[in-house]
mmCIF file of C-alpha atoms in Angstrom:
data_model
loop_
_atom_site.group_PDB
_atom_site.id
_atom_site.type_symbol
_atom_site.label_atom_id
_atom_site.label_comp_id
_atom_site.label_asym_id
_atom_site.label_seq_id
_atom_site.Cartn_x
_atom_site.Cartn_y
_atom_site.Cartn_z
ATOM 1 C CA UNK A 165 43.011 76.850 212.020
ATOM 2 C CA UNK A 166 40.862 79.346 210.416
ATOM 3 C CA UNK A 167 41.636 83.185 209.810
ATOM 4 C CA UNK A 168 38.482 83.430 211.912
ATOM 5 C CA UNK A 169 40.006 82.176 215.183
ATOM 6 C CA UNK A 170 42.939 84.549 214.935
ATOM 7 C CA UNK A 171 42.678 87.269 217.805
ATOM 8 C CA UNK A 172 43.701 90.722 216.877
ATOM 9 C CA UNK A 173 46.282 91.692 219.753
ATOM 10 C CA UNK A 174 46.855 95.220 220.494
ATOM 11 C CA UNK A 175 50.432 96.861 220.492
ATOM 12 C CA UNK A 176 50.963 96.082 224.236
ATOM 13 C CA UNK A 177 49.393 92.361 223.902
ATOM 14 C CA UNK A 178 51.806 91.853 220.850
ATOM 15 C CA UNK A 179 54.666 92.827 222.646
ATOM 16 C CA UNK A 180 54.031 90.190 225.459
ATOM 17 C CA UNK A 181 53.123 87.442 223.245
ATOM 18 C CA UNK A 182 55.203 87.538 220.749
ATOM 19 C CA UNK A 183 58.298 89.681 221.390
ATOM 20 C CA UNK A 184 61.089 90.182 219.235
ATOM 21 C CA UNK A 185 63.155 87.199 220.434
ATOM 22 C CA UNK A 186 66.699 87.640 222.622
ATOM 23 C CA UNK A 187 68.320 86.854 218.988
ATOM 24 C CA UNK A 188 66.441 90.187 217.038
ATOM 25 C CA UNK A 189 67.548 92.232 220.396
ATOM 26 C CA UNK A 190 70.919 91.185 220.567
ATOM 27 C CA UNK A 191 71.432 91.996 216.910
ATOM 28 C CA UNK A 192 69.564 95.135 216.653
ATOM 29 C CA UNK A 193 71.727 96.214 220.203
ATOM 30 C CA UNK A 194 75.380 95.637 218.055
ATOM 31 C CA UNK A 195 74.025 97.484 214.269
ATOM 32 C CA UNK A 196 73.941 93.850 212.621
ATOM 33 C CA UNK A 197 71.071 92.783 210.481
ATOM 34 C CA UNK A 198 69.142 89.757 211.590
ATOM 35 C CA UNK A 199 69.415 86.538 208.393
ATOM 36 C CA UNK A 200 66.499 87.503 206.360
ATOM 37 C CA UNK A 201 64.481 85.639 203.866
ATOM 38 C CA UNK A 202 63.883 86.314 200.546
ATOM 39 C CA UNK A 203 61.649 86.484 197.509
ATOM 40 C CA UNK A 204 62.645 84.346 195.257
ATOM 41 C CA UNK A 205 65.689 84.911 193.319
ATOM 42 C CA UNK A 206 65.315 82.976 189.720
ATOM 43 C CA UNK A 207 68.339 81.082 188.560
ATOM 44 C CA UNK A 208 69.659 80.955 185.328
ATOM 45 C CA UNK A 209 68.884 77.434 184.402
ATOM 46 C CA UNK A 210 65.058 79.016 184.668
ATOM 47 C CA UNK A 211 62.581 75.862 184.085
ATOM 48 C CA UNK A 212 63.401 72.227 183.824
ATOM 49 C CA UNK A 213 60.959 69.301 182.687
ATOM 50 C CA UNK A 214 57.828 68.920 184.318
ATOM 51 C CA UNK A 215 57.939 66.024 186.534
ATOM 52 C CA UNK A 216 54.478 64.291 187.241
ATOM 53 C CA UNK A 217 52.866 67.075 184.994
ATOM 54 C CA UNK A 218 54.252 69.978 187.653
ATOM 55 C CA UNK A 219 55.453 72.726 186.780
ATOM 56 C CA UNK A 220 59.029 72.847 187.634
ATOM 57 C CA UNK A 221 61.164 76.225 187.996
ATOM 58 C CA UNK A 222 64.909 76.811 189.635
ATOM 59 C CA UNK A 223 65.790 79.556 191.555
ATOM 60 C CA UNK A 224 69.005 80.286 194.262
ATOM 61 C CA UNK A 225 66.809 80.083 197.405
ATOM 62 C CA UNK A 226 63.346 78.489 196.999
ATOM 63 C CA UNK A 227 62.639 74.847 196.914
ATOM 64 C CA UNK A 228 58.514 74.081 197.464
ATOM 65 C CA UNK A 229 56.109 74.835 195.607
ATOM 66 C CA UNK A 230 53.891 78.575 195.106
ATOM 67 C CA UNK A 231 50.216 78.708 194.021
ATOM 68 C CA UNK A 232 48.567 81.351 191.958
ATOM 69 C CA UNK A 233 47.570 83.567 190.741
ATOM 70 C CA UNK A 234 44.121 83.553 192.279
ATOM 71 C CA UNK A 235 40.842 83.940 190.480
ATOM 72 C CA UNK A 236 40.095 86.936 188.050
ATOM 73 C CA UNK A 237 38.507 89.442 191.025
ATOM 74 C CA UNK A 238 40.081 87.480 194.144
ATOM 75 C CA UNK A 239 43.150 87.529 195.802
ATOM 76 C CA UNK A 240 44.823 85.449 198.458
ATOM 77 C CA UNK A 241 43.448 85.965 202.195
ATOM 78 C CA UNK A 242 45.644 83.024 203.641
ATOM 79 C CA UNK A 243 47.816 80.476 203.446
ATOM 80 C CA UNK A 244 48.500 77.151 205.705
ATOM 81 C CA UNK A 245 50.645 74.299 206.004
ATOM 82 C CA UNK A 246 51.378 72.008 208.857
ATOM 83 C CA UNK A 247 55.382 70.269 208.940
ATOM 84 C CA UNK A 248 57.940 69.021 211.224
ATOM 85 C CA UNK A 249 60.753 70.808 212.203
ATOM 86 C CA UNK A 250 64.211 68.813 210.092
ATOM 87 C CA UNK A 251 66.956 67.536 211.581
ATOM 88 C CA UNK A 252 69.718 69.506 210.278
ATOM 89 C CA UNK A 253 73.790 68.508 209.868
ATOM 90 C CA UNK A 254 76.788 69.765 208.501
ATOM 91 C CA UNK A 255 76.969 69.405 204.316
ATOM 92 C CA UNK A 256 80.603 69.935 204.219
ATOM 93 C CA UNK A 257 83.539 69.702 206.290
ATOM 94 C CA UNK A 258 84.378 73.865 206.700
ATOM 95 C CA UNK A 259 83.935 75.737 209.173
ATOM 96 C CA UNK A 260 80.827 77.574 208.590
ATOM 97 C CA UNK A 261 76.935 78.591 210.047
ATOM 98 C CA UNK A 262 74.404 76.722 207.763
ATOM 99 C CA UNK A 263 71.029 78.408 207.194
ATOM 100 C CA UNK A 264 67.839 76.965 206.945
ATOM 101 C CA UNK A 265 64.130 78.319 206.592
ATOM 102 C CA UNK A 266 61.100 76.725 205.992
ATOM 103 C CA UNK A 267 57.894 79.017 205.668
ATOM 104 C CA UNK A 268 54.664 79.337 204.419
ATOM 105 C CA UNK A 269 53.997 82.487 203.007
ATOM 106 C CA UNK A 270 52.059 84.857 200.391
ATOM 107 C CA UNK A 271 53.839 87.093 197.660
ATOM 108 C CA UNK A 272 57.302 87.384 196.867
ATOM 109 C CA UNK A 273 57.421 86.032 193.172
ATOM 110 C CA UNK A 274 54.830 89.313 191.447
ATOM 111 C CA UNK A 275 56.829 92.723 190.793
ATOM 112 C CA UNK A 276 54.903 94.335 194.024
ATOM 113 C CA UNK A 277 58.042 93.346 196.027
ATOM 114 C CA UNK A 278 56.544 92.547 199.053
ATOM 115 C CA UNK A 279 56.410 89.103 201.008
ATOM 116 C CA UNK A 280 54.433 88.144 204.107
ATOM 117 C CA UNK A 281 55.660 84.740 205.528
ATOM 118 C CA UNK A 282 55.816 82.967 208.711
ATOM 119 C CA UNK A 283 57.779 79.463 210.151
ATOM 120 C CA UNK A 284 61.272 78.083 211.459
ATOM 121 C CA UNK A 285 64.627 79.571 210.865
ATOM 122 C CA UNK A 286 67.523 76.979 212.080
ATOM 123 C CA UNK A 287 70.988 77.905 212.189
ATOM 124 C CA UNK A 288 73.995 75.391 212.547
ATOM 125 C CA UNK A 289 77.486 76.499 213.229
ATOM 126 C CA UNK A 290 80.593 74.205 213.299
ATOM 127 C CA UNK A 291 84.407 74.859 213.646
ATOM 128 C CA UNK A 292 87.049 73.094 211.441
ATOM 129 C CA UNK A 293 86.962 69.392 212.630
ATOM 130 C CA UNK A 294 83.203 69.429 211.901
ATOM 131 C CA UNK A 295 82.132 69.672 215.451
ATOM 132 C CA UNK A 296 78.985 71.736 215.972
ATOM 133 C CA UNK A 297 79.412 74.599 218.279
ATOM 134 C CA UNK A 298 76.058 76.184 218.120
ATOM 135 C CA UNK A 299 72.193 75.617 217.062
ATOM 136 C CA UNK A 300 69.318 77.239 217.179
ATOM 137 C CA UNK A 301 65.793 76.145 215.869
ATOM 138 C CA UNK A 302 62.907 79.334 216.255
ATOM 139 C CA UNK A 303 59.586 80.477 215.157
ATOM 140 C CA UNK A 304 59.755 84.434 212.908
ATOM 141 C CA UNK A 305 58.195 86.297 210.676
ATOM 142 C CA UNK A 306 58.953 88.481 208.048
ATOM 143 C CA UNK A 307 57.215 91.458 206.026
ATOM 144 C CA UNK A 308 59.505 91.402 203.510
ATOM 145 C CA UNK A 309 61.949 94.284 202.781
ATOM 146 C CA UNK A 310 61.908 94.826 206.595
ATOM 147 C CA UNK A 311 64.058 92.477 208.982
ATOM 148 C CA UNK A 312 62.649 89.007 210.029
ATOM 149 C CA UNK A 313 61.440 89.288 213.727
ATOM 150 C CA UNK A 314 62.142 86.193 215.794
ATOM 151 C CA UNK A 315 59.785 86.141 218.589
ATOM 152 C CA UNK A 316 59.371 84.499 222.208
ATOM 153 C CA UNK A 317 56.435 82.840 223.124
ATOM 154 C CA UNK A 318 56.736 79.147 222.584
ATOM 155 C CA UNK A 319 59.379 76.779 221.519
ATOM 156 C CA UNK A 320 60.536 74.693 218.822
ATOM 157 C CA UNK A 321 63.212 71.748 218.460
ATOM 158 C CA UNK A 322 63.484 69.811 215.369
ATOM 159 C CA UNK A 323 61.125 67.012 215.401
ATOM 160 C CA UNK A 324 58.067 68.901 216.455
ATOM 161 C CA UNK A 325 55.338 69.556 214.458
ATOM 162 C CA UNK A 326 53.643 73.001 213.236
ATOM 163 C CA UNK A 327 50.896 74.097 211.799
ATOM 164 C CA UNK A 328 51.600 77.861 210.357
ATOM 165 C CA UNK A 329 49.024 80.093 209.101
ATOM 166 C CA UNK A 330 49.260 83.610 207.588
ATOM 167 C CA UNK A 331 46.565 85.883 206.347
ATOM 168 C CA UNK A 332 46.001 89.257 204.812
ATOM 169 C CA UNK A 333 43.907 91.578 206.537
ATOM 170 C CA UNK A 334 45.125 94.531 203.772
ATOM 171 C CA UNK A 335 47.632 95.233 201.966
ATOM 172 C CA UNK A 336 49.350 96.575 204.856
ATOM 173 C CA UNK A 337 48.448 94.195 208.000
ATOM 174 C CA UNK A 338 48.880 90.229 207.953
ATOM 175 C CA UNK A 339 47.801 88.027 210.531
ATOM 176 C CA UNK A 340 49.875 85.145 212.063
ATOM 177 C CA UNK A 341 48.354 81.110 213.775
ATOM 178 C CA UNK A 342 51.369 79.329 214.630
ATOM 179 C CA UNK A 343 51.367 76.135 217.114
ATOM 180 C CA UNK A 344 53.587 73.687 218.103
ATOM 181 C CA UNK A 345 51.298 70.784 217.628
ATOM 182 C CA UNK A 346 53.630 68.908 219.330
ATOM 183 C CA UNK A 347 53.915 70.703 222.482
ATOM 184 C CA UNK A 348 50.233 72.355 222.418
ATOM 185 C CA UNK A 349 51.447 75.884 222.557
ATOM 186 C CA UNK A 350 50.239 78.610 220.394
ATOM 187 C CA UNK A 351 50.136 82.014 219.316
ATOM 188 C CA UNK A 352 47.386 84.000 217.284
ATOM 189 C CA UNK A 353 48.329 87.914 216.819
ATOM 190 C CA UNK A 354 48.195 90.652 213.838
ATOM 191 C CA UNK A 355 51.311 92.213 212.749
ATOM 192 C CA UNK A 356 51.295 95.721 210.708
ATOM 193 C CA UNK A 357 53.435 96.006 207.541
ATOM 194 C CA UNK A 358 55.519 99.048 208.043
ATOM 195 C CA UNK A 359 57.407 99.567 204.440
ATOM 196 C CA UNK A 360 54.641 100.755 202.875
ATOM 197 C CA UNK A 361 56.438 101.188 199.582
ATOM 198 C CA UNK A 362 56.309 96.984 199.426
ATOM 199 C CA UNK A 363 52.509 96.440 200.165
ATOM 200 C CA UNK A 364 51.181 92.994 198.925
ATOM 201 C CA UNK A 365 49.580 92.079 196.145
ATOM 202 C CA UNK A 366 47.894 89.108 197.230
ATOM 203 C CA UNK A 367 48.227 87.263 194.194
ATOM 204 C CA UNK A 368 50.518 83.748 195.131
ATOM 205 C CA UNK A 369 50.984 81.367 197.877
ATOM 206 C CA UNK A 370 53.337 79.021 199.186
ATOM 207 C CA UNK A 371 55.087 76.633 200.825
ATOM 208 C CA UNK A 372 59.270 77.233 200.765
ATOM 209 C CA UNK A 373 62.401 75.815 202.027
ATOM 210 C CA UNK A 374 64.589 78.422 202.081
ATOM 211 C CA UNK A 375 68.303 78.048 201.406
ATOM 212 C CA UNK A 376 70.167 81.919 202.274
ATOM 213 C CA UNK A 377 73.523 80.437 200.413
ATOM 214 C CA UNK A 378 73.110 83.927 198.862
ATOM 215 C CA UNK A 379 73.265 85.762 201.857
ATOM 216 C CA UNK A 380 76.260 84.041 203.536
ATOM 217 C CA UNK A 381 74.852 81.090 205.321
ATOM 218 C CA UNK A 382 75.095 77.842 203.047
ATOM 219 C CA UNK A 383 72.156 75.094 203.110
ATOM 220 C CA UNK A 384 72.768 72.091 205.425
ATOM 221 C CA UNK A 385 71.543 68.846 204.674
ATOM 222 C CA UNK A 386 68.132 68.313 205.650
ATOM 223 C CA UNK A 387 65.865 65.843 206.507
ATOM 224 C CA UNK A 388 62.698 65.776 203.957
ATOM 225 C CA UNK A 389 60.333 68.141 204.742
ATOM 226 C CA UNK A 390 56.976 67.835 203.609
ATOM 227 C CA UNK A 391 54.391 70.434 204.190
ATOM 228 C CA UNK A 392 51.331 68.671 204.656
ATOM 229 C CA UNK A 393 46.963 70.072 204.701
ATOM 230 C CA UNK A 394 48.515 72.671 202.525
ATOM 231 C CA UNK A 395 45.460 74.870 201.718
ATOM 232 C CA UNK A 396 45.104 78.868 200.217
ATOM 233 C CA UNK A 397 41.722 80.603 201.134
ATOM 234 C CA UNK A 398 40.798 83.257 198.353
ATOM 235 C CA UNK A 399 39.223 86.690 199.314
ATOM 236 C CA UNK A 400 35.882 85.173 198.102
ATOM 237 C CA UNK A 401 36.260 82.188 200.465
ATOM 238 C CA UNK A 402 36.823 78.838 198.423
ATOM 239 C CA UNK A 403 39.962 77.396 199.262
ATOM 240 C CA UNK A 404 43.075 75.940 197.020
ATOM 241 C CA UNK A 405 45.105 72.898 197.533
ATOM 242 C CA UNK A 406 48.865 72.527 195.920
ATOM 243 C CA UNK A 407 47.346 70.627 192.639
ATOM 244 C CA UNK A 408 48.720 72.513 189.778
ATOM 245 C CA UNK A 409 51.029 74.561 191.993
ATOM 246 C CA UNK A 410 54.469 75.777 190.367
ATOM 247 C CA UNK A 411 57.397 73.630 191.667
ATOM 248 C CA UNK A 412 60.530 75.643 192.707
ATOM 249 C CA UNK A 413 64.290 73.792 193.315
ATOM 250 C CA UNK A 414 67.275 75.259 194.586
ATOM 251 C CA UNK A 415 70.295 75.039 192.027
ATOM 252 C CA UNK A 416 73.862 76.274 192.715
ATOM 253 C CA UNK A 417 74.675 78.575 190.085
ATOM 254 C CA UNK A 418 78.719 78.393 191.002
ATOM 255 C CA UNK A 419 79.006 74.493 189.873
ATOM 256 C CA UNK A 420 77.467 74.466 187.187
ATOM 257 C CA UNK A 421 73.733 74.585 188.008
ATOM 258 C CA UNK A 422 73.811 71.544 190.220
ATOM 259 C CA UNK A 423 70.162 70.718 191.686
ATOM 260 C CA UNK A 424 70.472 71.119 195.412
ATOM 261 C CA UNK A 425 66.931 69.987 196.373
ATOM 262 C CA UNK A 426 64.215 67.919 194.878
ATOM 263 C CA UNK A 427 60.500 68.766 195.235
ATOM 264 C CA UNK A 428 57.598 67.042 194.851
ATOM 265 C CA UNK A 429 53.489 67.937 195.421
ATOM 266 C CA UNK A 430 50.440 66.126 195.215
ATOM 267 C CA UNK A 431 47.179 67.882 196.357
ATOM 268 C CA UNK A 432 47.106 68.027 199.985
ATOM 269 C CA UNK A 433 51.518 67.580 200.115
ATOM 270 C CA UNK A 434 54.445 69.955 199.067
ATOM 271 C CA UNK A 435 57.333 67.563 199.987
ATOM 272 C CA UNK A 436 61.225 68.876 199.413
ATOM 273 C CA UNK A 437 64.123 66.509 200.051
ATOM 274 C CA UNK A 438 68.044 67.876 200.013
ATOM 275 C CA UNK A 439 69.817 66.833 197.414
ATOM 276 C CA UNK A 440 73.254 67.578 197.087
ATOM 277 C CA UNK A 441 76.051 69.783 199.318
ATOM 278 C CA UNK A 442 76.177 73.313 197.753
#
């Protein structure tokens, strides 16, 4: 999918294709803020030892890999990566919701503040005896600081592939591919950044699993998930593959700076495996 096959909806045509989902409407309708994704928030540990000649950097949410920056006089005009959907299960015996993203996006490491992403947020609650009482598995996207928006449209169950793409058309208006390659549904719209304060500098891209321990929802285990025809188009059109790409893991900064993912990337791959309960 190409930036050039995106189709500009208008207000009205956004709102039917790709509506805030029941989730957003529910939670906006009781005061509570949807779980949101993050830039990345650097750990302590800060780098490790390059692994394969990567680049390898801890933080408390990100696990994948980020590209950039671009070429002197470019910046990035999109981002893609196609994945399936994990499985997701219980990493300890508590009663708790688990919280899972995996995205591609642009921005979110640079000082601009602001982060445009798409992809799946999956949620898994379970009571005491470990039984799960609740999943959901559903398509967003987020201009970060503003709330994620979980939208309608098509649907996604773990073990279906996507293919996710996100583009800049300014600093303050991203466009969105996303398809269930599994299923053959798909939506193509344009989405306007409203906090202007955070407008995007353009100037990394990546692939993330998400972990939102930090925000109250603790990261399952996982099945691997490797983002695959990973590719970054520059504002002067030539294109980027992960090669060279900066290598982010998750490490839990409350025992000790334990390693709770392990990433690895090739050119064409970003592949992240969980690695440990939190």
């Amino acid at each position: 999918m190409k930036l050039s096959t995106f189709i500009a909806l208008s207000a009205a045509s956004l709102t039917a294709a790709a509506r805030p989902s029941l989730r957003s409407r529910l939670l906006e309708a009781r005061g509570a803020a949807a779980p949101g994704s993050l830039p990345v928030q650097r750990a302590s540990k800060g780098a490790v030892d390059a692994v394969e000649g990567a680049t390898i950097q801890t933080s408390t949410n990100w696990a994948g890999a980020s590209q950039g920056p671009p070429p002197s006089g470019t910046t990035y005009a999109s981002v893609v990566g196609t994945w399936t959907i994990p499985s997701i299960s219980i990493a300890s015996e508590d009663s708790v919701t688990y919280g899972l993203y995996s995205w591609v996006g642009i921005d979110g490491i640079n000082d601009s503040g602001g982060l445009w992403q798409s992809g799946i947020w999956q949620e898994l609650t379970v009571d005491g005896s470990g039984t799960t009482t609740f999943t959901e598995t559903i398509p967003w996207y987020c201009w970060y600081p503003s709330p994620c928006v979980y939208f309608d449209g098509l649907t996604t169950n773990p073990g279906d592939v996507v293919t996710v793409e996100v583009g800049v058309q300014s600093s303050s208006e991203g466009t969105i591919s996303f398809e269930n390659v599994s299923s053959g549904q798909s939506l193509s719209f344009t989405v306007p950044n409203n906090v202007t304060s955070e407008d995007l500098s353009a100037i990394n891209a990546e692939w993330i699993v998400e972990d939102t321990a930090i925000q109250g929802d603790p990261l399952p285990k996982f099945d691997q998930v490797t983002f695959s025809s990973c590719s970054a188009t520059y504002s002067s059109g030539a294109t980027q593959d992960a090669s060279g790409a900066l290598v982010w893991e998750v490490t839990n900064e409350d025992t000790g700076n334990t390693d709770l993912t392990a990433s690895v990337l090739d050119a064409s791959t970003v592949q992240v495996v969980w690695a440990g309960a939190a």
